[in-house]
Coordinates of C-alpha atoms in Angstrom, one line a residue:
X183 CA 42.1 18.3 -18.9
X184 CA 40.1 15.1 -18.7
X185 CA 42.1 11.9 -19.4
X186 CA 39.9 8.8 -19.8
X187 CA 41.7 5.5 -19.2
X188 CA 39.4 2.7 -20.5
X189 CA 39.7 -1.0 -21.0
X190 CA 38.4 -4.3 -19.8
X191 CA 39.1 -5.8 -16.4
X192 CA 42.6 -7.3 -16.1
X193 CA 44.2 -5.3 -18.9
X194 CA 46.3 -3.3 -16.4
X195 CA 44.4 0.0 -16.8
X196 CA 44.4 0.8 -13.1
X197 CA 48.1 0.0 -12.7
X198 CA 48.7 2.3 -15.6
X199 CA 46.3 5.1 -14.7
X200 CA 47.7 5.5 -11.2
X201 CA 51.2 5.9 -12.6
X202 CA 50.0 8.2 -15.4
X203 CA 48.3 10.5 -12.9
X204 CA 51.5 10.6 -10.9
X205 CA 53.6 11.4 -14.0
X206 CA 51.1 14.2 -15.0
X207 CA 50.7 15.6 -11.5
X208 CA 46.9 14.9 -12.1
X209 CA 44.2 13.8 -9.8
X210 CA 43.3 10.1 -10.0
X211 CA 39.7 9.0 -10.0
X212 CA 38.8 5.3 -10.0
X213 CA 35.5 3.5 -10.6
X214 CA 36.6 0.8 -8.1
X215 CA 37.4 3.2 -5.4
X216 CA 34.4 5.3 -6.0
X217 CA 32.1 2.2 -5.9
X218 CA 33.7 1.3 -2.5
X219 CA 33.2 4.8 -1.2
X220 CA 29.6 4.7 -2.3
X221 CA 29.1 1.4 -0.5
X222 CA 28.0 -0.1 -3.8
X223 CA 30.2 -3.1 -4.0
X224 CA 28.3 -6.0 -5.6
X225 CA 25.9 -3.7 -7.3
X226 CA 26.5 -4.1 -11.0
X227 CA 23.2 -3.4 -12.7
X228 CA 23.7 -0.9 -15.5
X229 CA 21.9 1.8 -13.6
X230 CA 24.2 1.1 -10.6
X231 CA 27.2 1.5 -12.9
X232 CA 25.9 4.8 -14.3
X233 CA 25.5 6.1 -10.7
X234 CA 29.2 5.3 -10.1
X235 CA 30.2 7.1 -13.3
X236 CA 28.0 10.1 -12.3
X237 CA 29.7 10.3 -8.9
X238 CA 33.1 10.1 -10.6
X239 CA 32.1 13.0 -12.8
X240 CA 31.0 15.1 -9.8
X241 CA 34.5 14.5 -8.3
X242 CA 36.2 15.2 -11.6
X243 CA 34.2 18.5 -12.0
X244 CA 35.4 19.7 -8.6
X245 CA 39.0 19.1 -9.6
X246 CA 38.6 20.6 -13.0
X247 CA 37.0 23.8 -11.5
X248 CA 40.2 24.1 -9.5
X249 CA 42.3 23.9 -12.6
X250 CA 43.5 20.4 -12.1
X251 CA 43.8 17.6 -14.7
X252 CA 42.0 14.4 -13.9
X253 CA 42.8 10.8 -14.9
X254 CA 39.6 8.8 -14.8
X255 CA 40.1 5.0 -14.6
X256 CA 37.1 2.8 -15.5
X257 CA 36.1 0.3 -18.1
X258 CA 34.1 2.9 -20.1
X259 CA 32.8 0.0 -22.1
X260 CA 29.6 1.8 -23.2
X261 CA 29.0 5.1 -24.9
X262 CA 26.6 6.3 -22.2
X263 CA 29.5 6.1 -19.7
X264 CA 31.8 8.1 -21.9
X265 CA 29.1 10.7 -22.7
X266 CA 28.9 11.7 -19.0
X267 CA 32.5 12.9 -19.2
X268 CA 32.3 14.3 -22.7
X269 CA 29.4 16.5 -21.4
X270 CA 31.4 17.5 -18.3
X271 CA 34.5 18.5 -20.4
X272 CA 32.3 20.4 -22.8
X273 CA 30.5 22.3 -20.1
X274 CA 33.7 23.2 -18.3
X275 CA 35.5 24.0 -21.6
X276 CA 38.2 21.4 -20.9
X277 CA 40.1 19.3 -23.4
X278 CA 39.6 15.5 -23.2
X279 CA 41.5 12.5 -24.5
X280 CA 40.9 8.8 -24.5
X281 CA 43.4 6.1 -23.8
X282 CA 42.4 2.5 -24.2
X283 CA 44.4 -0.3 -22.5
X284 CA 44.4 -3.7 -24.0
X285 CA 46.2 -7.0 -23.1
X286 CA 46.4 -10.5 -24.5
X287 CA 43.6 -12.6 -23.1
X288 CA 46.0 -15.1 -21.5
X289 CA 47.7 -12.3 -19.6
X290 CA 44.3 -11.0 -18.5
X291 CA 43.3 -14.5 -17.3
X292 CA 46.6 -14.7 -15.3
X293 CA 46.2 -11.2 -13.8
X294 CA 42.6 -11.9 -12.8
X295 CA 43.5 -15.0 -10.9
X296 CA 45.4 -12.9 -8.3
X297 CA 43.5 -11.2 -5.5
X298 CA 42.9 -7.5 -6.2
X299 CA 42.5 -4.8 -3.6
X300 CA 39.7 -2.7 -5.1
X301 CA 38.1 -4.7 -7.9
X302 CA 35.6 -7.6 -7.7
X303 CA 36.1 -8.3 -11.4
X304 CA 37.3 -11.8 -12.3
X305 CA 37.8 -13.5 -15.7
X306 CA 34.0 -14.3 -15.9
X307 CA 33.3 -10.5 -15.7
X308 CA 36.0 -9.9 -18.4
X309 CA 34.3 -12.5 -20.7
X310 CA 30.9 -11.0 -20.0
X311 CA 32.0 -7.4 -20.8
X312 CA 34.2 -8.2 -23.8
X313 CA 31.3 -8.6 -26.3
X314 CA 29.6 -5.5 -24.9
X315 CA 32.7 -3.3 -25.2
X316 CA 31.7 -0.5 -27.7
X317 CA 34.6 0.8 -29.7
X318 CA 35.8 4.2 -29.0
X319 CA 34.7 6.3 -32.0
X320 CA 36.8 9.3 -31.0
X321 CA 40.4 9.8 -31.8
X322 CA 42.2 7.8 -29.1
X323 CA 45.4 6.0 -28.3
X324 CA 45.5 2.2 -27.8
X325 CA 48.2 0.9 -25.5
X326 CA 48.9 -2.8 -25.2
X327 CA 49.8 -3.8 -21.7
X328 CA 52.5 -6.4 -20.9
X329 CA 54.3 -7.3 -17.7
X330 CA 57.3 -5.2 -18.6
X331 CA 56.3 -2.2 -20.6
X332 CA 54.9 0.4 -18.2
X333 CA 57.5 3.0 -19.0
X334 CA 57.0 2.7 -22.7
X335 CA 53.2 3.0 -22.2
X336 CA 53.6 6.1 -20.0
X337 CA 55.9 7.8 -22.5
X338 CA 53.5 7.2 -25.4
X339 CA 50.6 8.4 -23.3
X340 CA 52.3 11.6 -22.2
X341 CA 53.3 12.4 -25.8
X342 CA 49.8 11.7 -27.0
X343 CA 48.3 13.9 -24.3
X344 CA 50.7 16.7 -25.3
X345 CA 49.6 16.5 -28.9
X346 CA 45.9 16.6 -27.9
X347 CA 46.5 19.6 -25.8
X348 CA 48.4 21.4 -28.6
X349 CA 45.7 20.6 -31.1
X350 CA 43.0 21.9 -28.8
X351 CA 45.0 25.0 -27.8
X352 CA 45.7 26.1 -31.4

């Protein structure tokens, strides 16, 4: 299965996605880590971003062909980015679900003040991407991140993923 974890910088999507992949026993694929591995830090033109998403899809395809579930962590703020994974899931006959992580702007601002290991995004990037964020048209689960609700978020996500799998399997 392909589990897409989307959301703007600072919403807590990476923190959540790492824990979700552990909970599911899934492989974790991160746009930030992929960008670093590609030596593409600081390259944020739209084409550069699509290259990162395409590289993540190659990695995901390898895991999916081995029968593994993947949790893919990135902003996915544009339809073109989502389409790469929708096509992959379709070609490999794998179910797919979308989780969108949100957080109050004040919390995002606070989180983005702290140094982050893998991401270069700051509050200015958040503000730049926010009006460009294209709503997920697909059926998806929206989870609101706070500083104390990770277990509740994970439980809701696991239940949602189970429902999507049951619906696809029937």
